[in-house]
Amino acid sequence: MLQAQGALVFVEMEKGKLPSISKELLSAGRQVADWLGEPLVAMVLSEKEEIAKECIALGADSVAVIKGTAEILNEGYLPDEYLLAVKTVCESLSPRILLLPHSSIGSDLAPRAAIMLNTHWFSGCTTIRITEDKTITVVRPILGGKIVNNESTNCQPLVITVREKCYEPLEPDWNRKGDIQPLNVQFDSSGSPIKLLETIREEAGVKEGLKNANKIVTGGRGVGSEAGFKVLKELAEIIGGKAGSSKGAVDRNWISADYQVGMTGTIVAPRLYLAIGLSGAIQHMAGCGKSKTIVAINTDPEAPIFKYAKYGIVADWEKVVPPMLECLKK
Amino acid sequence: MRIAVLLKEVPDPDGEYFLDNNGKIDSQKLIRLPGIFDENALEAALQIAEENQGEVTVFSFGSKDSVITMRHCYAMGANEVVLIEDDLSKDYSPYVVALILSESLKQKGPFDLILAGRESSDFGNGLVGPLVAKHLDIPFLTLIRHIELTENKLKISRLANGGYDIFQCGLPMLLTITSEEYIPRYPSVLKVLKAKKREIKQMSIEDLGINRTNLDSLYKTSILDRSVPVVEGKCQFIEGDTVAEMARDLIEKLSGEGLI
């Protein structure tokens, strides 16, 4: 067995590109590698050279490119094949830490990897820390974010999934140098008990739009009706943003679940987050708390949302939004 | 078709939580409920059982007080409810819970399909399902939003970024369930009353042949500290004689900052 060292990032791909979460993860991995004074390796299931180069520009010291993946990538997430790729890289590198995104792929692959490596999986972390004696610890929100745990383990390697929007991607530095190493993995899907039949993706979906929006207008229970959400959508459109919703409004069928922002909905971090008739429950804030500027309109001055807001108006939104629209149309 | 559901009783996720002086979570005053996703898993199991003449057994590792939650499982339609009862159950790690549930599944099994919530609504480790699958040496898949069963083959829809994936697999299988489709049913008053008379099979850790002293080695993590997140309120409230004036003032401030 090799001496364990360094951090390994599992780089998830989306439509042949690096999604933001992978860039965020490389940034988290860079920080950990610097603390330890050890290398950061990215593992990529893509043979495209520009992806490997981008990983290096974004902080990786080297990139393990899994060979023989073209057909697998075209198919989508195959648990056993992805696990075999992770296993192959871990056997060759023996990393101290394995970072994965807390995405649908990451949160299925991570427990598989942890079981295979006989270690623990820290699920849904927001921050990775290091103590004075160089122990890595993780910050995990529990109970929907009402309590925050700082946890550690004696197991190695640490398998950690990191939530979206918790780290800022590094500015790409195209002068950074790094090794790109091909790694052959013997894939054989015939023995796998789980077969992927079909992948269904919503084109230009609502969730995708929310995730990348710079401005979001979100309504809560205070919006009161489906008609109310039509007004909010108009406001969102006029400022060049997207509409969102709390879980409470979705549960009342005023708007579809795709619009839901929060811990179990889409996680967003726009420049402007306009929260209308929304109380600001902690589960909701877990999905939008990283927004640069939050503005709240609510009739209840005690609503928690005002604690997060930079600007607030205590009034009925139905009286505030029409003059806002009028003003914006001029 | 025998279906098992793994269900955890949790304190009300919408309740208010405090930490005591030792950093322990004080949830004594909160009502206790079935875990959100675990209840989705039970609903999924009931629907599949109804369509395929199956039967549903619920397994839970909890304290004596969980009996009310266990009765709710009967009221929803479970055929049998097994409570592995231990007063310390709230403090056990997912590794211990997975071992205990696996032993009880072996004792009452075999099962064709085992369903669990995608994660517990309290600690949210998401580990018990995968670990049980490992103990029973069966495959698993997480984040399942819909299941179809035809001729002993499962066609399952799994959440993916921006959509979903359709997988096919055989039995036995362990799946963890999400909240999108399997909205738990409300049992009728009649069913609630009938459930009160049903027996809840109670077992202890020792009944499963597990030596309590061996469980200590299964703790893989330690919690260094806990905190309740504090948010600093520094909201600038916009005032004015009329609401329209306040609205204009807000637009001016936001456009002044280049936000709109």
Coordinates of C-alpha atoms in Angstrom, one line a residue:
Chain A
M1 CA 0.0 0.0 0.0
L2 CA 1.2 3.4 -0.9
Q3 CA 1.7 6.1 1.8
A4 CA -1.6 8.0 1.7
Q5 CA -1.2 11.5 0.5
G6 CA -2.9 14.4 -1.3
A7 CA -6.5 15.2 -2.2
L8 CA -8.4 13.7 -5.1
V9 CA -11.4 15.4 -6.7
F10 CA -14.0 13.5 -8.6
V11 CA -14.8 15.9 -11.5
E12 CA -18.4 15.6 -12.6
M13 CA -19.2 16.5 -16.2
E14 CA -22.4 18.1 -17.5
K15 CA -23.1 18.0 -21.2
G16 CA -19.4 17.6 -22.0
K17 CA -18.4 20.6 -19.9
L18 CA -17.2 21.4 -16.4
P19 CA -20.3 22.5 -14.3
S20 CA -19.8 25.1 -11.6
I21 CA -19.9 22.5 -8.8
S22 CA -16.8 20.8 -10.3
K23 CA -15.0 24.2 -10.4
E24 CA -16.0 24.8 -6.8
L25 CA -14.8 21.4 -5.7
L26 CA -11.4 22.0 -7.3
S27 CA -11.2 25.3 -5.3
A28 CA -12.0 23.4 -2.1
G29 CA -9.5 20.7 -3.0
R30 CA -6.8 23.3 -3.7
Q31 CA -7.3 24.8 -0.3
V32 CA -7.0 21.4 1.4
A33 CA -3.9 20.4 -0.6
D34 CA -2.2 23.6 0.3
W35 CA -2.9 23.1 4.0
L36 CA -1.4 19.6 3.8
G37 CA 1.4 20.7 1.5
E38 CA 0.5 17.8 -0.8
P39 CA -0.8 17.5 -4.3
L40 CA -4.3 17.9 -5.7
V41 CA -5.3 15.3 -8.3
A42 CA -8.5 15.6 -10.4
M43 CA -10.0 12.5 -11.9
V44 CA -11.9 13.1 -15.1
L45 CA -14.2 10.7 -17.0
S46 CA -13.6 12.5 -20.3
E47 CA -10.9 12.0 -22.8
K48 CA -11.2 15.6 -24.0
E49 CA -7.8 17.3 -23.4
E50 CA -9.3 20.7 -22.9
I51 CA -11.2 19.4 -19.8
A52 CA -8.0 18.2 -18.2
K53 CA -6.3 21.5 -19.0
E54 CA -9.1 23.4 -17.5
C55 CA -8.8 21.3 -14.3
I56 CA -5.2 22.3 -14.0
A57 CA -6.0 26.0 -14.7
L58 CA -8.6 25.8 -11.9
G59 CA -6.1 24.4 -9.3
A60 CA -5.3 20.7 -9.9
D61 CA -1.6 19.7 -9.9
S62 CA -2.3 16.7 -12.0
V63 CA -5.2 15.0 -13.8
A64 CA -6.0 11.3 -14.1
V65 CA -7.9 10.8 -17.3
I66 CA -9.9 7.6 -17.3
K67 CA -9.4 5.9 -20.6
G68 CA -12.1 3.9 -22.3
T69 CA -14.9 6.1 -21.1
A70 CA -16.4 7.5 -24.3
E71 CA -19.2 5.1 -24.5
I72 CA -19.8 5.2 -20.8
L73 CA -20.0 9.0 -20.8
N74 CA -22.5 8.9 -23.6
E75 CA -24.7 6.6 -21.6
G76 CA -24.7 8.5 -18.4
Y77 CA -24.3 7.5 -14.7
L78 CA -23.4 3.8 -14.3
P79 CA -22.8 3.1 -10.6
D80 CA -20.6 0.1 -11.0
E81 CA -18.5 1.6 -13.8
Y82 CA -18.0 4.9 -12.0
L83 CA -17.1 3.0 -8.8
L84 CA -14.5 1.0 -10.7
A85 CA -12.9 4.2 -12.0
V86 CA -12.7 5.6 -8.5
K87 CA -11.3 2.3 -7.2
T88 CA -8.6 2.3 -9.9
V89 CA -7.5 5.9 -9.2
C90 CA -7.5 5.3 -5.4
E91 CA -5.4 2.2 -5.7
S92 CA -2.9 4.0 -7.9
L93 CA -2.8 7.2 -5.8
S94 CA -3.9 6.3 -2.2
P95 CA -5.3 9.8 -1.5
R96 CA -5.9 11.1 2.0
I97 CA -9.1 12.8 1.0
L98 CA -11.6 12.1 -1.8
L99 CA -14.0 15.0 -2.6
L100 CA -17.1 14.5 -4.6
P101 CA -20.0 16.9 -5.4
H102 CA -23.2 16.5 -3.3
S103 CA -25.1 16.0 -6.6
S104 CA -27.3 13.1 -7.7
I105 CA -24.2 11.3 -9.0
G106 CA -21.9 12.2 -6.1
S107 CA -24.3 11.2 -3.4
D108 CA -24.7 7.8 -4.9
L109 CA -21.1 7.2 -5.7
A110 CA -19.7 8.5 -2.4
P111 CA -21.3 5.8 -0.2
R112 CA -20.2 3.1 -2.7
A113 CA -16.7 4.5 -2.5
A114 CA -16.7 4.7 1.3
I115 CA -17.9 1.1 1.6
M116 CA -15.3 -0.1 -0.9
L117 CA -12.5 1.8 0.9
N118 CA -13.9 0.8 4.3
T119 CA -14.1 4.4 5.5
H120 CA -16.7 7.0 6.4
W121 CA -18.7 9.3 4.1
F122 CA -19.4 12.8 5.2
S123 CA -22.5 13.7 3.4
G124 CA -23.6 17.2 2.3
C125 CA -20.7 19.3 3.8
T126 CA -20.5 23.1 3.5
T127 CA -16.9 23.7 4.7
I128 CA -13.7 21.7 5.1
R129 CA -11.4 22.8 8.0
I130 CA -8.1 21.9 9.4
T131 CA -7.1 21.9 13.1
E132 CA -3.8 23.0 14.5
D133 CA -2.6 19.3 14.6
K134 CA -3.5 19.0 10.9
T135 CA -6.7 17.0 11.4
I136 CA -9.2 17.6 8.6
T137 CA -12.8 18.3 9.9
V138 CA -16.0 19.0 8.1
V139 CA -18.9 21.3 8.7
R140 CA -22.3 19.6 8.1
P141 CA -25.7 21.2 8.5
I142 CA -28.2 18.8 10.1
L143 CA -31.9 19.0 10.9
G144 CA -32.4 21.0 7.7
G145 CA -29.7 23.5 8.7
K146 CA -31.1 24.3 12.2
I147 CA -27.9 22.8 13.8
V148 CA -24.4 22.8 12.4
N149 CA -22.0 19.9 13.2
N150 CA -18.3 20.0 13.1
E151 CA -17.3 16.4 12.6
S152 CA -14.1 14.4 12.2
T153 CA -13.1 10.7 11.7
N154 CA -10.1 8.5 12.2
C155 CA -10.8 6.6 9.0
Q156 CA -8.8 7.2 5.8
P157 CA -9.3 8.3 3.2
L158 CA -12.0 10.9 4.1
V159 CA -14.8 10.7 1.6
I160 CA -16.6 14.0 1.5
T161 CA -19.5 15.3 -0.6
V162 CA -19.6 19.1 -0.8
R163 CA -22.8 21.1 -1.3
E164 CA -23.2 23.5 -4.2
K165 CA -22.2 27.2 -3.9
C166 CA -20.2 26.7 -0.8
Y167 CA -16.8 27.5 -2.5
E168 CA -15.9 30.2 -5.0
P169 CA -14.2 28.7 -8.1
L170 CA -10.6 30.0 -8.6
E171 CA -9.8 32.3 -11.4
P172 CA -8.5 30.1 -14.2
D173 CA -4.7 30.4 -14.5
W174 CA -3.9 29.0 -18.0
N175 CA -0.1 29.2 -17.2
R176 CA -0.3 26.7 -14.4
K177 CA 1.5 23.5 -15.3
G178 CA 0.4 20.0 -14.4
D179 CA 0.7 16.3 -15.5
I180 CA -2.1 14.8 -17.5
Q181 CA -1.9 11.0 -16.9
P182 CA -4.1 8.5 -18.8
L183 CA -5.4 5.6 -16.7
N184 CA -6.8 2.5 -18.2
V185 CA -9.8 1.0 -16.6
Q186 CA -11.1 -2.4 -17.7
F187 CA -14.9 -1.7 -17.9
D188 CA -17.2 -4.7 -18.3
S189 CA -20.9 -3.8 -17.9
S190 CA -22.1 -7.3 -18.5
G191 CA -22.0 -8.3 -14.9
S192 CA -23.6 -5.3 -13.5
P193 CA -27.1 -5.9 -11.9
I194 CA -28.1 -2.3 -12.7
K195 CA -28.7 -1.3 -16.3
L196 CA -29.2 2.3 -17.5
L197 CA -32.1 2.3 -20.1
E198 CA -32.6 6.0 -20.7
T199 CA -31.6 9.5 -19.6
I200 CA -34.3 12.1 -19.7
R201 CA -33.3 15.8 -19.5
E202 CA -35.5 18.8 -19.5
E203 CA -34.2 21.2 -22.2
A204 CA -33.5 24.6 -20.9
G205 CA -35.3 23.6 -17.7
V206 CA -36.6 25.9 -15.0
K207 CA -34.1 24.4 -12.5
E208 CA -31.2 25.1 -14.8
G209 CA -32.4 28.7 -15.3
L210 CA -32.7 29.3 -11.6
K211 CA -29.2 27.8 -10.9
N212 CA -27.6 30.2 -13.3
A213 CA -29.8 33.3 -12.7
N214 CA -28.2 36.6 -11.6
K215 CA -31.5 37.9 -10.3
I216 CA -34.3 35.9 -8.7
V217 CA -37.8 36.9 -7.5
T218 CA -39.0 34.3 -5.1
G219 CA -42.5 34.1 -3.6
G220 CA -43.6 32.3 -0.4
R221 CA -46.9 31.5 1.2
G222 CA -47.7 35.2 1.6
V223 CA -48.1 35.5 -2.2
G224 CA -51.4 33.7 -1.6
S225 CA -52.4 32.4 -5.0
E226 CA -51.4 31.1 -8.5
A227 CA -52.4 34.5 -9.8
G228 CA -49.9 36.1 -7.4
F229 CA -47.1 34.1 -8.9
K230 CA -48.0 35.4 -12.4
V231 CA -47.3 38.9 -11.1
L232 CA -44.0 37.8 -9.6
K233 CA -43.0 36.2 -12.9
E234 CA -43.7 39.5 -14.6
L235 CA -41.5 41.3 -12.2
A236 CA -38.7 38.7 -12.7
E237 CA -39.0 39.0 -16.4
I238 CA -38.8 42.8 -16.4
I239 CA -35.6 42.9 -14.3
G240 CA -34.1 40.1 -16.5
G241 CA -34.3 37.4 -13.8
K242 CA -36.1 34.2 -13.0
A243 CA -39.0 33.4 -10.7
G244 CA -38.6 31.0 -7.7
S245 CA -40.8 29.7 -5.0
S246 CA -40.7 28.4 -1.4
K247 CA -41.7 24.9 -0.5
G248 CA -44.9 26.2 1.1
A249 CA -46.1 27.7 -2.1
V250 CA -45.3 24.6 -4.1
D251 CA -47.2 22.5 -1.5
R252 CA -50.3 24.7 -2.1
N253 CA -50.0 24.0 -5.9
W254 CA -49.5 27.7 -6.8
I255 CA -46.4 26.9 -8.8
S256 CA -44.6 23.7 -10.0
A257 CA -42.0 22.0 -7.9
D258 CA -39.3 22.9 -10.4
Y259 CA -39.3 26.5 -9.1
Q260 CA -38.6 25.5 -5.5
V261 CA -35.5 27.1 -4.0
G262 CA -34.1 25.5 -0.8
M263 CA -32.3 22.6 0.7
T264 CA -34.4 20.1 -1.1
G265 CA -35.0 22.3 -4.2
T266 CA -32.5 24.2 -6.3
I267 CA -29.6 25.9 -4.5
V268 CA -29.0 29.4 -5.9
A269 CA -26.6 32.3 -5.3
P270 CA -27.7 35.2 -7.5
R271 CA -26.5 38.8 -7.1
L272 CA -30.1 39.9 -6.3
Y273 CA -32.6 37.8 -4.4
L274 CA -36.0 39.4 -4.0
A275 CA -38.0 37.5 -1.4
I276 CA -41.7 38.3 -1.5
G277 CA -44.2 37.1 1.1
L278 CA -41.6 34.6 2.2
S279 CA -40.8 33.9 5.9
G280 CA -37.2 32.8 5.5
A281 CA -37.4 29.4 7.1
I282 CA -33.9 27.9 7.6
Q283 CA -34.5 25.1 5.0
H284 CA -35.3 27.8 2.4
M285 CA -32.3 30.0 3.4
A286 CA -30.0 26.9 3.0
G287 CA -30.8 27.2 -0.7
C288 CA -30.4 31.0 -1.1
G289 CA -28.3 32.2 1.8
K290 CA -25.3 32.8 -0.4
S291 CA -27.1 35.4 -2.5
K292 CA -25.1 38.7 -2.7
T293 CA -28.0 41.0 -1.9
I294 CA -31.3 39.8 -0.4
V295 CA -34.3 42.1 -0.4
A296 CA -37.4 41.2 1.6
I297 CA -41.0 42.3 1.3
N298 CA -43.2 41.0 4.0
T299 CA -46.1 42.2 6.2
D300 CA -44.6 40.6 9.3
P301 CA -41.6 42.7 10.7
E302 CA -40.6 39.7 12.8
A303 CA -40.2 37.4 9.8
P304 CA -36.7 35.8 9.9
I305 CA -36.1 36.8 6.2
F306 CA -35.4 40.4 7.4
K307 CA -32.3 39.1 9.3
Y308 CA -30.8 38.0 6.0
A309 CA -32.0 41.0 4.0
K310 CA -30.0 44.1 3.2
Y311 CA -33.2 46.1 2.3
G312 CA -36.6 45.4 3.7
I313 CA -40.1 46.7 3.2
V314 CA -42.8 45.9 5.8
A315 CA -45.9 46.0 3.7
D316 CA -48.3 43.9 1.7
W317 CA -46.5 42.8 -1.5
E318 CA -49.7 43.4 -3.5
K319 CA -49.3 47.1 -2.7
V320 CA -45.5 47.2 -3.3
V321 CA -45.0 45.3 -6.5
P322 CA -47.4 47.2 -8.8
P323 CA -45.6 50.6 -8.2
M324 CA -42.3 48.7 -8.6
L325 CA -43.4 47.4 -12.0
E326 CA -44.7 50.9 -13.0
C327 CA -41.4 52.4 -12.0
L328 CA -39.4 49.8 -13.9
K329 CA -41.4 50.1 -17.1
K330 CA -40.6 53.8 -17.3
Chain B
M1 CA -43.7 -10.2 -3.2
R2 CA -42.2 -9.3 0.2
I3 CA -41.3 -5.6 0.7
A4 CA -39.4 -4.3 3.8
V5 CA -39.3 -0.6 4.7
L6 CA -36.7 0.9 6.9
L7 CA -38.2 3.8 8.9
K8 CA -36.7 6.1 11.5
E9 CA -38.7 8.1 14.0
V10 CA -37.4 11.7 14.2
P11 CA -38.2 14.9 16.1
D12 CA -40.4 17.3 14.2
P13 CA -38.1 18.8 11.5
D14 CA -40.2 22.1 11.7
G15 CA -39.6 22.4 15.4
E16 CA -37.3 24.7 17.2
Y17 CA -34.0 23.2 18.3
F18 CA -31.7 24.1 21.2
L19 CA -28.4 22.9 22.4
D20 CA -27.9 22.1 26.1
N21 CA -24.7 23.0 28.0
N22 CA -23.0 19.8 26.8
G23 CA -23.7 20.6 23.1
K24 CA -26.4 17.9 23.0
I25 CA -29.5 18.6 20.9
D26 CA -32.5 19.3 23.1
S27 CA -35.5 18.0 21.3
Q28 CA -37.4 16.6 24.3
K29 CA -40.4 18.9 23.9
L30 CA -40.8 18.2 20.2
I31 CA -43.4 15.8 18.8
R32 CA -41.8 12.8 17.1
L33 CA -42.8 11.8 13.6
P34 CA -41.8 9.3 10.9
G35 CA -38.8 10.6 8.9
I36 CA -40.0 12.5 5.8
F37 CA -38.4 10.4 3.2
D38 CA -39.0 7.2 5.2
E39 CA -42.7 7.9 5.0
N40 CA -42.3 8.4 1.2
A41 CA -40.6 5.0 1.1
L42 CA -43.5 3.4 3.0
E43 CA -46.0 5.0 0.6
A44 CA -44.0 3.6 -2.3
A45 CA -44.0 0.1 -0.7
L46 CA -47.7 0.2 -0.1
Q47 CA -48.4 1.2 -3.8
I48 CA -46.2 -1.6 -5.1
A49 CA -47.7 -4.1 -2.8
E50 CA -51.2 -3.1 -3.8
E51 CA -50.4 -3.6 -7.4
N52 CA -48.6 -6.9 -7.0
Q53 CA -50.4 -8.7 -4.2
G54 CA -47.4 -8.1 -1.9
E55 CA -47.0 -7.5 1.7
V56 CA -45.1 -4.7 3.6
T57 CA -43.1 -5.1 6.8
V58 CA -41.8 -2.0 8.5
F59 CA -38.5 -2.2 10.5
S60 CA -37.6 0.6 12.9
F61 CA -34.8 0.9 15.4
G62 CA -36.1 3.3 18.1
S63 CA -37.1 3.8 21.7
K64 CA -40.2 2.6 23.5
D65 CA -41.9 5.9 22.8
S66 CA -41.8 5.1 19.0
V67 CA -45.0 3.0 19.4
I68 CA -47.2 5.9 18.2
T69 CA -45.2 6.3 15.0
M70 CA -45.3 2.5 14.5
R71 CA -49.1 2.5 14.8
H72 CA -49.2 5.2 12.2
C73 CA -47.4 2.7 9.8
Y74 CA -50.2 0.2 10.5
A75 CA -52.9 2.9 9.9
M76 CA -51.2 3.6 6.5
G77 CA -51.5 0.0 5.6
A78 CA -48.4 -1.9 6.6
N79 CA -48.9 -5.7 7.2
E80 CA -46.4 -6.0 10.0
V81 CA -44.3 -3.6 12.1
V82 CA -41.2 -4.6 13.8
L83 CA -39.6 -2.3 16.4
I84 CA -36.1 -3.1 17.6
E85 CA -36.4 -1.2 20.8
D86 CA -33.5 0.4 22.7
D87 CA -33.5 3.5 24.8
L88 CA -30.2 4.6 23.5
S89 CA -31.3 4.3 19.9
K90 CA -31.1 8.1 19.3
D91 CA -27.3 8.0 20.0
Y92 CA -26.3 5.1 17.8
S93 CA -24.2 5.7 14.7
P94 CA -25.4 4.7 11.2
Y95 CA -23.0 1.8 11.3
V96 CA -24.7 0.3 14.4
V97 CA -28.2 1.1 13.1
A98 CA -27.4 -0.6 9.7
L99 CA -26.1 -3.7 11.5
I100 CA -29.1 -4.0 13.7
L101 CA -31.6 -3.5 10.9
S102 CA -29.7 -6.0 8.7
E103 CA -29.9 -8.7 11.4
S104 CA -33.6 -8.1 11.8
L105 CA -34.1 -8.3 8.1
K106 CA -32.2 -11.6 7.9
Q107 CA -34.3 -13.0 10.8
K108 CA -37.6 -12.0 9.2
G109 CA -36.5 -12.3 5.6
P110 CA -35.8 -12.9 2.8
F111 CA -37.3 -9.8 1.2
D112 CA -37.6 -9.1 -2.5
L113 CA -37.4 -5.3 -2.2
I114 CA -36.1 -3.1 0.6
L115 CA -37.0 0.6 0.6
A116 CA -35.6 3.4 2.8
G117 CA -35.8 7.2 2.7
R118 CA -33.0 8.9 0.8
E119 CA -31.7 10.2 4.2
S120 CA -33.0 10.7 7.7
S121 CA -34.7 14.0 8.3
D122 CA -32.5 14.6 11.4
F123 CA -28.9 13.7 10.8
G124 CA -29.1 13.2 7.1
N125 CA -26.1 10.9 6.7
G126 CA -27.8 8.8 4.0
L127 CA -25.7 5.8 5.0
V128 CA -28.0 3.3 6.5
G129 CA -29.6 2.2 3.2
P130 CA -26.3 1.5 1.4
L131 CA -24.8 -0.2 4.5
V132 CA -27.8 -2.5 4.9
A133 CA -27.4 -3.4 1.2
K134 CA -23.8 -4.3 1.8
H135 CA -24.6 -6.4 4.9
L136 CA -27.2 -8.3 2.9
D137 CA -25.0 -8.5 -0.1
I138 CA -27.6 -7.1 -2.5
P139 CA -27.3 -4.1 -5.0
F140 CA -28.7 -0.7 -4.2
L141 CA -29.5 2.6 -5.9
T142 CA -30.3 5.9 -4.3
L143 CA -32.6 8.9 -5.0
I144 CA -35.4 6.9 -6.6
R145 CA -38.5 8.9 -7.4
H146 CA -40.6 6.2 -9.1
I147 CA -40.7 2.3 -9.3
E148 CA -42.5 0.0 -11.7
L149 CA -42.4 -3.7 -11.2
T150 CA -43.1 -6.1 -14.1
E151 CA -42.3 -9.8 -14.1
N152 CA -39.8 -9.6 -11.3
K153 CA -37.9 -6.8 -13.0
L154 CA -37.8 -3.3 -11.7
K155 CA -37.9 -0.2 -13.9
I156 CA -36.8 2.7 -11.7
S157 CA -36.6 6.4 -12.3
R158 CA -33.7 8.1 -10.5
L159 CA -33.2 11.9 -9.9
A160 CA -30.4 13.3 -12.0
N161 CA -29.2 16.9 -12.6
G162 CA -31.8 18.6 -14.8
G163 CA -34.0 15.5 -15.2
Y164 CA -34.0 11.8 -14.4
D165 CA -32.5 8.5 -15.5
I166 CA -34.4 5.2 -16.0
F167 CA -32.6 2.1 -14.8
Q168 CA -33.6 -1.6 -14.9
C169 CA -32.6 -4.1 -12.3
G170 CA -33.6 -7.4 -10.8
L171 CA -34.6 -8.5 -7.3
P172 CA -33.6 -8.5 -4.5
M173 CA -32.8 -4.8 -4.5
L174 CA -32.5 -1.9 -2.0
L175 CA -33.7 1.5 -3.1
T176 CA -33.7 4.9 -1.3
I177 CA -36.7 7.0 -2.0
T178 CA -37.1 10.8 -2.6
S179 CA -40.2 13.0 -1.9
E180 CA -41.3 14.0 -5.4
E181 CA -43.9 11.3 -6.2
Y182 CA -44.7 9.1 -3.3
I183 CA -46.8 11.6 -1.2
P184 CA -47.8 9.7 2.0
R185 CA -51.5 8.9 2.2
Y186 CA -53.7 10.2 5.1
P187 CA -55.1 7.1 6.9
S188 CA -58.9 7.2 7.6
V189 CA -60.2 7.5 11.2
L190 CA -61.3 3.9 11.0
K191 CA -57.8 2.7 10.0
V192 CA -56.3 4.8 12.8
L193 CA -58.7 3.2 15.3
K194 CA -58.0 -0.3 14.0
A195 CA -54.2 0.3 14.1
K196 CA -54.5 0.8 17.9
K197 CA -55.4 -2.8 18.3
R198 CA -52.5 -4.2 16.2
E199 CA -49.5 -5.8 17.8
I200 CA -46.1 -4.2 17.3
K201 CA -43.5 -6.9 17.3
Q202 CA -40.8 -5.7 19.7
M203 CA -37.3 -7.1 19.8
S204 CA -34.1 -6.1 21.6
I205 CA -30.6 -6.0 20.3
E206 CA -29.9 -9.2 22.2
D207 CA -32.8 -11.0 20.5
L208 CA -30.9 -10.5 17.3
G209 CA -27.9 -12.2 18.7
I210 CA -25.8 -9.0 18.7
N211 CA -23.4 -8.5 21.6
R212 CA -23.8 -4.9 22.8
T213 CA -20.1 -4.5 23.7
N214 CA -19.1 -5.2 20.1
L215 CA -21.0 -2.1 18.9
D216 CA -18.5 0.4 20.3
S217 CA -16.0 -0.4 17.6
L218 CA -18.5 0.6 14.9
Y219 CA -18.3 4.3 15.7
K220 CA -16.4 5.9 12.9
T221 CA -16.9 9.6 13.5
S222 CA -16.8 12.0 16.4
I223 CA -18.7 15.3 16.6
L224 CA -16.2 18.0 17.8
D225 CA -18.7 20.6 18.4
R226 CA -22.2 21.8 17.4
S227 CA -23.7 25.2 17.0
V228 CA -27.0 26.9 16.2
P229 CA -26.3 29.2 13.2
V230 CA -26.7 32.8 14.2
V231 CA -27.7 35.4 11.6
E232 CA -26.7 39.0 12.2
G233 CA -29.7 41.2 11.3
K234 CA -28.6 44.4 9.6
C235 CA -31.6 45.1 7.4
Q236 CA -32.2 48.6 6.3
F237 CA -35.9 49.1 6.4
I238 CA -37.3 51.4 3.8
E239 CA -39.8 53.8 5.1
G240 CA -42.1 56.3 3.4
D241 CA -45.4 58.1 3.6
T242 CA -46.9 55.8 1.0
V243 CA -46.1 52.3 -0.1
A244 CA -45.6 53.6 -3.7
E245 CA -42.9 55.9 -2.4
M246 CA -41.2 53.0 -0.6
A247 CA -41.4 51.0 -3.8
R248 CA -39.7 53.8 -5.8
D249 CA -37.1 54.3 -3.1
L250 CA -36.2 50.5 -3.3
I251 CA -35.9 50.6 -7.1
E252 CA -33.6 53.7 -6.8
K253 CA -31.4 52.0 -4.3
L254 CA -31.2 48.8 -6.3
S255 CA -30.4 50.5 -9.6
G256 CA -27.9 52.7 -7.7
E257 CA -26.0 49.5 -6.8
G258 CA -26.3 48.3 -10.4
L259 CA -28.5 45.4 -9.3
I260 CA -31.3 46.2 -11.7

